[in-house]
PDB file of C-alpha atoms in Angstrom:
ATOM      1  CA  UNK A  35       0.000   0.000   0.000  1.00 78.00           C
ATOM      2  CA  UNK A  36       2.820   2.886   0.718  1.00 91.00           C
ATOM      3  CA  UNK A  37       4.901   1.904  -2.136  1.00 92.00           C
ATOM      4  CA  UNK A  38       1.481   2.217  -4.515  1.00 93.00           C
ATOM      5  CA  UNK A  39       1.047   5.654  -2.808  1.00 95.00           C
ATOM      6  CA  UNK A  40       4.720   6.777  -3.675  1.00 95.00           C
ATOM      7  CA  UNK A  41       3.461   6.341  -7.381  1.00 93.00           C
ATOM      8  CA  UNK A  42       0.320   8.059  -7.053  1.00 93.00           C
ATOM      9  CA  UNK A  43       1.703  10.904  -5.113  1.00 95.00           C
ATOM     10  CA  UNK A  44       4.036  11.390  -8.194  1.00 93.00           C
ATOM     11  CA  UNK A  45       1.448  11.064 -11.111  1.00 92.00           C
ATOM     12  CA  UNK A  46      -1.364  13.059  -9.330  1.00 92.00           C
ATOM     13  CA  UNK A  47       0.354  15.396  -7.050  1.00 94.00           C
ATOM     14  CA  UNK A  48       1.917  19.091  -8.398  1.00 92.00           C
ATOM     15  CA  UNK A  49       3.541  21.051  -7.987  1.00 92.00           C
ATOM     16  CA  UNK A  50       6.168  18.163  -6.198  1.00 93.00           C
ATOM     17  CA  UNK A  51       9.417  18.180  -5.338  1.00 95.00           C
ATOM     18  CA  UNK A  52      12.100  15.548  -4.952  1.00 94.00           C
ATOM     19  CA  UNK A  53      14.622  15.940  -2.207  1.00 97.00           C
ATOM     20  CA  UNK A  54      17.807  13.763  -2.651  1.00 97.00           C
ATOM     21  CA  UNK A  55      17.980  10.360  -0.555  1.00 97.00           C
ATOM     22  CA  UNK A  56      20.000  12.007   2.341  1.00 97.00           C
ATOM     23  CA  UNK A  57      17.245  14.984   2.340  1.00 98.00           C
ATOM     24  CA  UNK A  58      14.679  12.222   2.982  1.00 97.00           C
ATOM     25  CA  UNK A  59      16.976  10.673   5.619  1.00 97.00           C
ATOM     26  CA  UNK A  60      17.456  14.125   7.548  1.00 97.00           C
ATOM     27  CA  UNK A  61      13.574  14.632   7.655  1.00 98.00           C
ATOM     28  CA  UNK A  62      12.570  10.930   8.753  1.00 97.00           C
ATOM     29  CA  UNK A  63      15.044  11.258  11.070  1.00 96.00           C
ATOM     30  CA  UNK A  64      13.309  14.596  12.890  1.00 96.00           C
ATOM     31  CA  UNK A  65       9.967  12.663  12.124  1.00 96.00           C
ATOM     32  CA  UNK A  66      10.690   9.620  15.074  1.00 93.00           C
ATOM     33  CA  UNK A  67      12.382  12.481  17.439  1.00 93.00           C
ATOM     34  CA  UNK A  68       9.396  14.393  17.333  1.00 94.00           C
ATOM     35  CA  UNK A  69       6.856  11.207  17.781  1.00 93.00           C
ATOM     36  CA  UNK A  70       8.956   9.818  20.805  1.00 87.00           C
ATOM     37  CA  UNK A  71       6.276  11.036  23.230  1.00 76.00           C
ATOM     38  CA  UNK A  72       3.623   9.840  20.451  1.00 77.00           C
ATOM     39  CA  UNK A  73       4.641   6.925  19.573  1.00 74.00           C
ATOM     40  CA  UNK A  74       2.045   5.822  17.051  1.00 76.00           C
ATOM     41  CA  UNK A  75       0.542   2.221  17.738  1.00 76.00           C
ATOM     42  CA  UNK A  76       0.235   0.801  14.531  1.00 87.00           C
ATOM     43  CA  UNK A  77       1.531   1.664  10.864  1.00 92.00           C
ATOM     44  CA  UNK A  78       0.381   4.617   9.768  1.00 94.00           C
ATOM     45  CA  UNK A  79       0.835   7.926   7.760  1.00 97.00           C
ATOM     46  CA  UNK A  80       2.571  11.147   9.039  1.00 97.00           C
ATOM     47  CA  UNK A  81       2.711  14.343   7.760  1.00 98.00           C
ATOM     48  CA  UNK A  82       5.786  16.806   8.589  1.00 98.00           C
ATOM     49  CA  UNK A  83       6.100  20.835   7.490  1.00 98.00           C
ATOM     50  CA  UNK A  84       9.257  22.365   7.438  1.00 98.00           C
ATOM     51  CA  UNK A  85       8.224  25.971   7.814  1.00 98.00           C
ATOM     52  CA  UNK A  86      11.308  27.640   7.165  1.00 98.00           C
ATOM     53  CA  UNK A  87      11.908  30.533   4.482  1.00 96.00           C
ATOM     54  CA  UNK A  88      14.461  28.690   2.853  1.00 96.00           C
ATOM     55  CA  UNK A  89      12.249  25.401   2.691  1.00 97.00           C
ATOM     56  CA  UNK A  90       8.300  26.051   3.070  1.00 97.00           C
ATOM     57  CA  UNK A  91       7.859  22.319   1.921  1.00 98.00           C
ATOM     58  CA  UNK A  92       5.394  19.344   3.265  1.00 98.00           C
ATOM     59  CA  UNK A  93       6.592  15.727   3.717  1.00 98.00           C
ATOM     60  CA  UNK A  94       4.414  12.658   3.688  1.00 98.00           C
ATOM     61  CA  UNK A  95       5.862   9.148   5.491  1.00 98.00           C
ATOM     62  CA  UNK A  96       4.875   6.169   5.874  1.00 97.00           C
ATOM     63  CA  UNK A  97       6.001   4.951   9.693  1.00 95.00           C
ATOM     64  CA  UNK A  98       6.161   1.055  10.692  1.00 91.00           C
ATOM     65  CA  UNK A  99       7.579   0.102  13.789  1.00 85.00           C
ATOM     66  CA  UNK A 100      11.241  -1.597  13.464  1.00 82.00           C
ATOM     67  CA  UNK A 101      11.746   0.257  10.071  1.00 87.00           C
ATOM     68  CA  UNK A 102      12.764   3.641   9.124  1.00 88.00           C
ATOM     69  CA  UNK A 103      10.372   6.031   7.689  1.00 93.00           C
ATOM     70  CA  UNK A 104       8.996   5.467   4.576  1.00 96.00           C
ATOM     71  CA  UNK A 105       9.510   9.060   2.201  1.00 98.00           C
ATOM     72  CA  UNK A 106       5.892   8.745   0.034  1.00 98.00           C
ATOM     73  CA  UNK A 107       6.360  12.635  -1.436  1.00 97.00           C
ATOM     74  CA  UNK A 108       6.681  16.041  -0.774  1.00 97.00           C
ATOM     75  CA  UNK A 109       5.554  19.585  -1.802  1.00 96.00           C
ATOM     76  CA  UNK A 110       6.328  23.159  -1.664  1.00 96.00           C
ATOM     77  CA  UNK A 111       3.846  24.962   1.050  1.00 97.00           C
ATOM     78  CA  UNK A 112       3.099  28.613   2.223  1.00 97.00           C
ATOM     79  CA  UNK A 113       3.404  29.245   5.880  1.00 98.00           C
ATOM     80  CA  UNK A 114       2.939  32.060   8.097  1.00 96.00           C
ATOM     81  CA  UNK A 115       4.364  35.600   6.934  1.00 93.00           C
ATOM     82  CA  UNK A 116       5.421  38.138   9.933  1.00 90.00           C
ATOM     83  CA  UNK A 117       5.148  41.197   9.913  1.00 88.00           C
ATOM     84  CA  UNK A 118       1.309  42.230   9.207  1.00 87.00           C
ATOM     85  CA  UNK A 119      -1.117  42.968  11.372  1.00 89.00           C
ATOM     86  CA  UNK A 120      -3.307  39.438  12.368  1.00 87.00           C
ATOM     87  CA  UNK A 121      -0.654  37.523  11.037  1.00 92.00           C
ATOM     88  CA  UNK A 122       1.586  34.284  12.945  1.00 93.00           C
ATOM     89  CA  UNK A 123       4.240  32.368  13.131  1.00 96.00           C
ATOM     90  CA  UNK A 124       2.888  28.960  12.147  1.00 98.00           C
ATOM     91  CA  UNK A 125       3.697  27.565  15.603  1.00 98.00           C
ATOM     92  CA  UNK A 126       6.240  24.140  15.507  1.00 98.00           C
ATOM     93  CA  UNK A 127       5.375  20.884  17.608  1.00 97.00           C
ATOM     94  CA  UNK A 128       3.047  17.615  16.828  1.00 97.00           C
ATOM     95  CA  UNK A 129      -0.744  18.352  16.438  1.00 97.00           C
ATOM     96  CA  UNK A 130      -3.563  15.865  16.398  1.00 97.00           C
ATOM     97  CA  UNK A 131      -6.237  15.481  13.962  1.00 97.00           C
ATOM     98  CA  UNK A 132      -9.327  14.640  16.106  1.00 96.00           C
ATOM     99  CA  UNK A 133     -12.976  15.156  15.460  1.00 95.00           C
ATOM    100  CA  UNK A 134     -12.848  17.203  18.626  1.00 96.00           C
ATOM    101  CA  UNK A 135     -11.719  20.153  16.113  1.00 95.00           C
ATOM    102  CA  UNK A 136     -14.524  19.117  13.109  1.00 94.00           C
ATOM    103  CA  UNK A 137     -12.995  19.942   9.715  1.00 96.00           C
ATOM    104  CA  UNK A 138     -14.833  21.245   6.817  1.00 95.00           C
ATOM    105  CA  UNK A 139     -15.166  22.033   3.403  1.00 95.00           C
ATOM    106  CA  UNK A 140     -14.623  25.300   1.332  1.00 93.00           C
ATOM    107  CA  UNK A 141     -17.419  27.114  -0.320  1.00 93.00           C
ATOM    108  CA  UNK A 142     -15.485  28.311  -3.222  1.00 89.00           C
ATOM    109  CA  UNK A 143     -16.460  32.274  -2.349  1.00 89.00           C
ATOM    110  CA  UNK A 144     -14.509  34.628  -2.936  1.00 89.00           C
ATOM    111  CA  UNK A 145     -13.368  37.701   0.014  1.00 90.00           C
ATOM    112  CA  UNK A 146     -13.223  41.728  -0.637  1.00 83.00           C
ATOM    113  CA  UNK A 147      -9.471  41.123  -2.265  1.00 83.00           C
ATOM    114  CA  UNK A 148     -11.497  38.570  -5.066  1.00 86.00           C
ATOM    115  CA  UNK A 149      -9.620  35.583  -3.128  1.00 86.00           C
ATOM    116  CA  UNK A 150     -10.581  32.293  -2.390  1.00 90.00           C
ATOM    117  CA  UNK A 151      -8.619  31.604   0.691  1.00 89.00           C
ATOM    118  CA  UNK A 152      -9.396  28.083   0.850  1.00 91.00           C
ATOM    119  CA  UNK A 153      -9.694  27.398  -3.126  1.00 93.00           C
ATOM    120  CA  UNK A 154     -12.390  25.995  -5.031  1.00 94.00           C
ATOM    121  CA  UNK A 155     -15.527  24.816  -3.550  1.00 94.00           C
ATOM    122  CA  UNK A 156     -15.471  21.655  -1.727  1.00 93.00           C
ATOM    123  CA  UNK A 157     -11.554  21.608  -0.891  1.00 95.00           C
ATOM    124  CA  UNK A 158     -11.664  20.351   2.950  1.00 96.00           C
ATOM    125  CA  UNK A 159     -10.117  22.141   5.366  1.00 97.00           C
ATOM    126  CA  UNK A 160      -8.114  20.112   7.955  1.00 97.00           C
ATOM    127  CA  UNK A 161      -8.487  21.341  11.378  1.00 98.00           C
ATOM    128  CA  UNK A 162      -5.920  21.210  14.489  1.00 98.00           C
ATOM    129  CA  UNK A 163      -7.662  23.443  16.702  1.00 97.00           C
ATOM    130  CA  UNK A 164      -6.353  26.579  18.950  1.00 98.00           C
ATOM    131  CA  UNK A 165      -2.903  26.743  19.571  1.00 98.00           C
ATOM    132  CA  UNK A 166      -0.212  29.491  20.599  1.00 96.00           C
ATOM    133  CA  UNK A 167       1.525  30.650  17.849  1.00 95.00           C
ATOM    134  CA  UNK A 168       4.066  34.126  17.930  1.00 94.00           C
ATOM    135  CA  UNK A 169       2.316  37.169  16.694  1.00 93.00           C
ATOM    136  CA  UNK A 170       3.837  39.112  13.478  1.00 88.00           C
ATOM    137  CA  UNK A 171       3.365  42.087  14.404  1.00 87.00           C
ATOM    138  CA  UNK A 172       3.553  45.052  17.369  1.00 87.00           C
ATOM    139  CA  UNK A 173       5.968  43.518  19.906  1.00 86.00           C
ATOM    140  CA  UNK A 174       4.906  39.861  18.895  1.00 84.00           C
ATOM    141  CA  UNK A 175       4.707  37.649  22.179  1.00 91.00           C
ATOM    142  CA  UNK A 176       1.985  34.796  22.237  1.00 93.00           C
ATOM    143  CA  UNK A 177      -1.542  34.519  21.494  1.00 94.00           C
ATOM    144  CA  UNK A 178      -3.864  32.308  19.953  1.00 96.00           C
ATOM    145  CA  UNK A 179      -4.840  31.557  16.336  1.00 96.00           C
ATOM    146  CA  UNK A 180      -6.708  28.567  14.250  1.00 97.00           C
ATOM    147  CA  UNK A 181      -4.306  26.127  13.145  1.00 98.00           C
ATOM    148  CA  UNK A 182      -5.516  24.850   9.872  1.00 98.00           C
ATOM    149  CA  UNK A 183      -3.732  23.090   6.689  1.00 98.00           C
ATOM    150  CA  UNK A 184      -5.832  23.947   3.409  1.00 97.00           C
ATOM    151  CA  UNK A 185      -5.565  24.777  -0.598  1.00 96.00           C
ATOM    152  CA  UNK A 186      -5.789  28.033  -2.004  1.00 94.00           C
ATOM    153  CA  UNK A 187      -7.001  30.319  -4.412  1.00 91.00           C
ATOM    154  CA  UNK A 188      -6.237  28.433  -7.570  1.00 88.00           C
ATOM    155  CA  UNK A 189      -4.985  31.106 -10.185  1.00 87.00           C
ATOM    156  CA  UNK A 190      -3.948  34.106  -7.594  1.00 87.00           C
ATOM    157  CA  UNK A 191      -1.891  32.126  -4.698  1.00 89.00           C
ATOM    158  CA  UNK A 192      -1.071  28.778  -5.507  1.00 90.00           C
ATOM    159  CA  UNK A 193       1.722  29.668  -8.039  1.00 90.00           C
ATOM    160  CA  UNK A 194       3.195  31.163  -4.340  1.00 92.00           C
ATOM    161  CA  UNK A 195       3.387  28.172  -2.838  1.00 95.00           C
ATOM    162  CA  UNK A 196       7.073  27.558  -1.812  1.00 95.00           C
ATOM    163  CA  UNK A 197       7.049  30.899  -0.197  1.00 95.00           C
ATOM    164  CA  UNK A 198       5.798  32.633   3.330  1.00 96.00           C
ATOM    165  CA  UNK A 199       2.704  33.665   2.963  1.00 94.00           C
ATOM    166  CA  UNK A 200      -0.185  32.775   5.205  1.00 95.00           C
ATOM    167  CA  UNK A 201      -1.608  33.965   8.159  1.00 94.00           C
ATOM    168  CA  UNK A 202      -0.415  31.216  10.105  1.00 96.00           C
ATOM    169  CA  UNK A 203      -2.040  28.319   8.895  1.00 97.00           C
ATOM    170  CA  UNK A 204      -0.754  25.838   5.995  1.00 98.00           C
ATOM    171  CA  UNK A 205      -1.389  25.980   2.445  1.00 98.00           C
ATOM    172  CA  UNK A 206      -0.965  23.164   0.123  1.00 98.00           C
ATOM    173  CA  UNK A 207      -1.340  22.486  -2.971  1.00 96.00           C
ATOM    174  CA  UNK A 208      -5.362  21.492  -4.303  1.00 95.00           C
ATOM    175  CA  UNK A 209      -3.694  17.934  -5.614  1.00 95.00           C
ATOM    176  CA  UNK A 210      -2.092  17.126  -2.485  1.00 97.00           C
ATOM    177  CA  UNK A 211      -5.856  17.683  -0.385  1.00 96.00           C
ATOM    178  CA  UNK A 212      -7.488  15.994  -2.360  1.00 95.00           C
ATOM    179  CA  UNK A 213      -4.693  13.235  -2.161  1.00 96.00           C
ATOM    180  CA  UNK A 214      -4.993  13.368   1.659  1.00 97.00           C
ATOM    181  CA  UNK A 215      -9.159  13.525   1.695  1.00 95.00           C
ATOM    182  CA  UNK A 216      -9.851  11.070  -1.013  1.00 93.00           C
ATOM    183  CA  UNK A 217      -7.260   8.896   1.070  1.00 95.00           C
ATOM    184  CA  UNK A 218      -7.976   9.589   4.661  1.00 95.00           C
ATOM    185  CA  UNK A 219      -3.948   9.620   4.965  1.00 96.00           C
ATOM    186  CA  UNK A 220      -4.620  11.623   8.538  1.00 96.00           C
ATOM    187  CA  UNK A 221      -8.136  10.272   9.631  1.00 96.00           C
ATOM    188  CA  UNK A 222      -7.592   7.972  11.952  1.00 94.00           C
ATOM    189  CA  UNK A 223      -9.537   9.568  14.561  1.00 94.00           C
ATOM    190  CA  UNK A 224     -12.390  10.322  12.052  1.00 94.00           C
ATOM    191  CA  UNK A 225     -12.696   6.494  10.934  1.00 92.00           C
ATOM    192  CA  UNK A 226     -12.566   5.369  14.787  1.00 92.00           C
ATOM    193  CA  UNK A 227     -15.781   7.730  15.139  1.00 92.00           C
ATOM    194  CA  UNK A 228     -17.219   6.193  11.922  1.00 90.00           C
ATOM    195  CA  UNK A 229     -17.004   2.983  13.442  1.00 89.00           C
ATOM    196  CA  UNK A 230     -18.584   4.030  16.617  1.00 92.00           C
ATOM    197  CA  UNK A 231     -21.354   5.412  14.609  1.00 90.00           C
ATOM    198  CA  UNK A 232     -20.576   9.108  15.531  1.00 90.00           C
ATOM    199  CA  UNK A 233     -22.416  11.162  12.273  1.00 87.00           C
ATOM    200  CA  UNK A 234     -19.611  13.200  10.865  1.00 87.00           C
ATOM    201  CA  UNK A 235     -20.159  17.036   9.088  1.00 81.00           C
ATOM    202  CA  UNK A 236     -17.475  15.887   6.621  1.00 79.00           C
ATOM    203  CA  UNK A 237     -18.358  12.799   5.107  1.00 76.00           C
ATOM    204  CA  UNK A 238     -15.569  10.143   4.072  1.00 77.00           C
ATOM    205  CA  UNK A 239     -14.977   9.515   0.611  1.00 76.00           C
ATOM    206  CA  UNK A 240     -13.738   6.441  -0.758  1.00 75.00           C
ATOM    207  CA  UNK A 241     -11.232   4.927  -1.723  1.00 72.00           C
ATOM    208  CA  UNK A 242      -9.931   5.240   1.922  1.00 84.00           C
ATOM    209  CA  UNK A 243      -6.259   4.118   2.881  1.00 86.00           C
ATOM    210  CA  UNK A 244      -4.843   1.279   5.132  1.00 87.00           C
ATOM    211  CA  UNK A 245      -2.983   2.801   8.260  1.00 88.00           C
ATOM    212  CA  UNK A 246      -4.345   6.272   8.316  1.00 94.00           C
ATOM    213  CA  UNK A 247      -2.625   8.352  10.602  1.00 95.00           C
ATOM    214  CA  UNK A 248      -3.625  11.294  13.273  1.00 95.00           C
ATOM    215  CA  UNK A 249      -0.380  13.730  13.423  1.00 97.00           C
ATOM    216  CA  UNK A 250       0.765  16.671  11.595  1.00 98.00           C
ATOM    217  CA  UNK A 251       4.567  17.828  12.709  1.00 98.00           C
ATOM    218  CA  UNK A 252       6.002  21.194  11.873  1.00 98.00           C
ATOM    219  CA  UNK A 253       9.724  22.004  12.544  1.00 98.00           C
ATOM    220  CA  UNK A 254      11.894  24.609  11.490  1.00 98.00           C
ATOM    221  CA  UNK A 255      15.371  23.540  10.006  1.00 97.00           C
ATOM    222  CA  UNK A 256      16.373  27.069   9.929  1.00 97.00           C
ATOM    223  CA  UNK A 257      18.365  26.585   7.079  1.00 96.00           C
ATOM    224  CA  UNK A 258      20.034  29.767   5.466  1.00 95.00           C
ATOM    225  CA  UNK A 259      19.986  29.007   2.157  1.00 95.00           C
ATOM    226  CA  UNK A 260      17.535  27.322  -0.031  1.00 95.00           C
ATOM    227  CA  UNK A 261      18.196  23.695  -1.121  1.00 95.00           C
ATOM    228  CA  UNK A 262      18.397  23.219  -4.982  1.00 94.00           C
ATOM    229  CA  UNK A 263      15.448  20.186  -4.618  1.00 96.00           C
ATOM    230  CA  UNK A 264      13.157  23.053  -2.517  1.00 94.00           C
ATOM    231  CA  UNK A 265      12.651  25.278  -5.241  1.00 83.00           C
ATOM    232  CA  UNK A 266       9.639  24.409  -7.259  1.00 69.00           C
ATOM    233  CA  UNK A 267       9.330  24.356 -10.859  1.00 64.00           C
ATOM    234  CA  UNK A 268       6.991  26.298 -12.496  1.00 56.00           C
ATOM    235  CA  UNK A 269       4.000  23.998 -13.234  1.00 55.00           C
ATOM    236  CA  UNK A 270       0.639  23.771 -14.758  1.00 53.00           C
ATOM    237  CA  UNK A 271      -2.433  24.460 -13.044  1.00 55.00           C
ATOM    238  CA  UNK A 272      -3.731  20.618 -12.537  1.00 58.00           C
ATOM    239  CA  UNK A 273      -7.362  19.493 -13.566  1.00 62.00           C
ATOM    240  CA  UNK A 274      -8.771  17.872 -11.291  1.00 68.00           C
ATOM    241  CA  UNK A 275      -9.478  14.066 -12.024  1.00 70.00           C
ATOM    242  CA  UNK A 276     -10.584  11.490  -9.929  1.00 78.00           C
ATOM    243  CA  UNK A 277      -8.004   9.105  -8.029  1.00 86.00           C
ATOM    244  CA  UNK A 278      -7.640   5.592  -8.892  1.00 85.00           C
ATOM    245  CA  UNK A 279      -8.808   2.962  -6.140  1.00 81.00           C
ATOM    246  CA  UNK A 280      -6.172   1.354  -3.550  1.00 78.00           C
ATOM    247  CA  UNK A 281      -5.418  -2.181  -3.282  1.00 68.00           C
TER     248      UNK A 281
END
């Protein structure tokens, strides 16, 4: 099943980007530091966020106890930009993805600016709930924002991807959510309550993946300089087709 994602992530996923073996290494590495007081229970999917300026790139693994983690494919994101009024510092640690923070889907409208913040109508929004994140602006210090990992507005933001840019929250690329909704990669929590016949304001789409996981990890590498492998190429905008079924 992971090794039949690695090829889907790289015919239905763009932009993408391909960071060398060691690259990989380096990141799976920070993946089982970071999950040492989460040690997941069973095989599953994680997904880690390097928000720094010189990276602004998303990482999907495949963990399995007794092996190292599994690289599936990565992406160029846009975290959040200091510096503007109502804007944060994506804040760094492990967050859940639990029905106690319900995501949802996008409407597709557009705001004052002629933006569709979270892109095209039905794009779900994945929900980690309130967390403390540095302010951008005044004398920064703490405070509390809506962590949330999403797409974007199609033709105006998208092509920014790669860069800071946000408000604090994540945005990925509209091939990669639908990748990780059509999938379930992170909804292990939301399957459990399917199971225990909790009615969901999302509903699950199939096909749905074996091992889904329940943790999203940013870091920051604070690199200084931008890796040849993090800058993305320029690339088409991506019609949207359905996703072939998983064995």
């Amino acid at each position: 099943m992971p090794d039949e994602l690695v090829v889907i992530y790289r015919q239905y996923v763009a932009p993408a980007l391909a960071p060398p073996i060691e690259e990989q290494s380096l990141y799976a590495d920070f993946v089982r530091k970071a999950l040492q007081d989460n040690v997941p229970e069973s095989p599953q999917y994680v997904i880690l966020v390097d928000r720094s300026a010189q990276v602004q790139a998303i990482f999907l693994f495949w963990l399995e106890e007794g092996k190292s983690p599994l690289f599936i494919g990565a992406s160029p994101v846009s975290t959040g930009r200091v510096g503007q009024y109502d804007h944060f510092e994506t804040p760094t640690g492990v967050f859940e993805h639990s029905i106690d923070n319900p995501d949802f889907r996008a409407e597709g409208t557009k705001n004052a600016l002629g933006v569709r913040g979270y892109g095209v109508k039905g794009m779900r929004v994945f929900d980690f709930g309130w967390q403390q994140a540095t302010r951008g602006w005044g004398s920064g210090g703490l405070s509390t924002m809506r962590l949330q990992m999403h797409a974007t507005d199609p033709t105006l933001l998208e092509s920014r991807l790669g860069t800071i840019q946000s408000k604090g929250c994540i945005r990925i690329p509209a091939s990669l959510n639908r990748l990780l909704d059509a999938y379930g990669i992170i909804d292990a929590d939301y399957e459990a309550a399917v199971s225990n016949g909790i009615h969901l304001s999302v509903p699950m789409p199939a096909p749905r993946v074996h091992g889904p996981g329940r943790y999203l990890i940013v870091m920051d590498s604070q690199r200084t300089t931008r890796p040849e492998w993090a800058t993305p190429p320029f690339f088409p905008r991506v019609t949207a087709v359905p996703l072939p079924p998983l064995r």
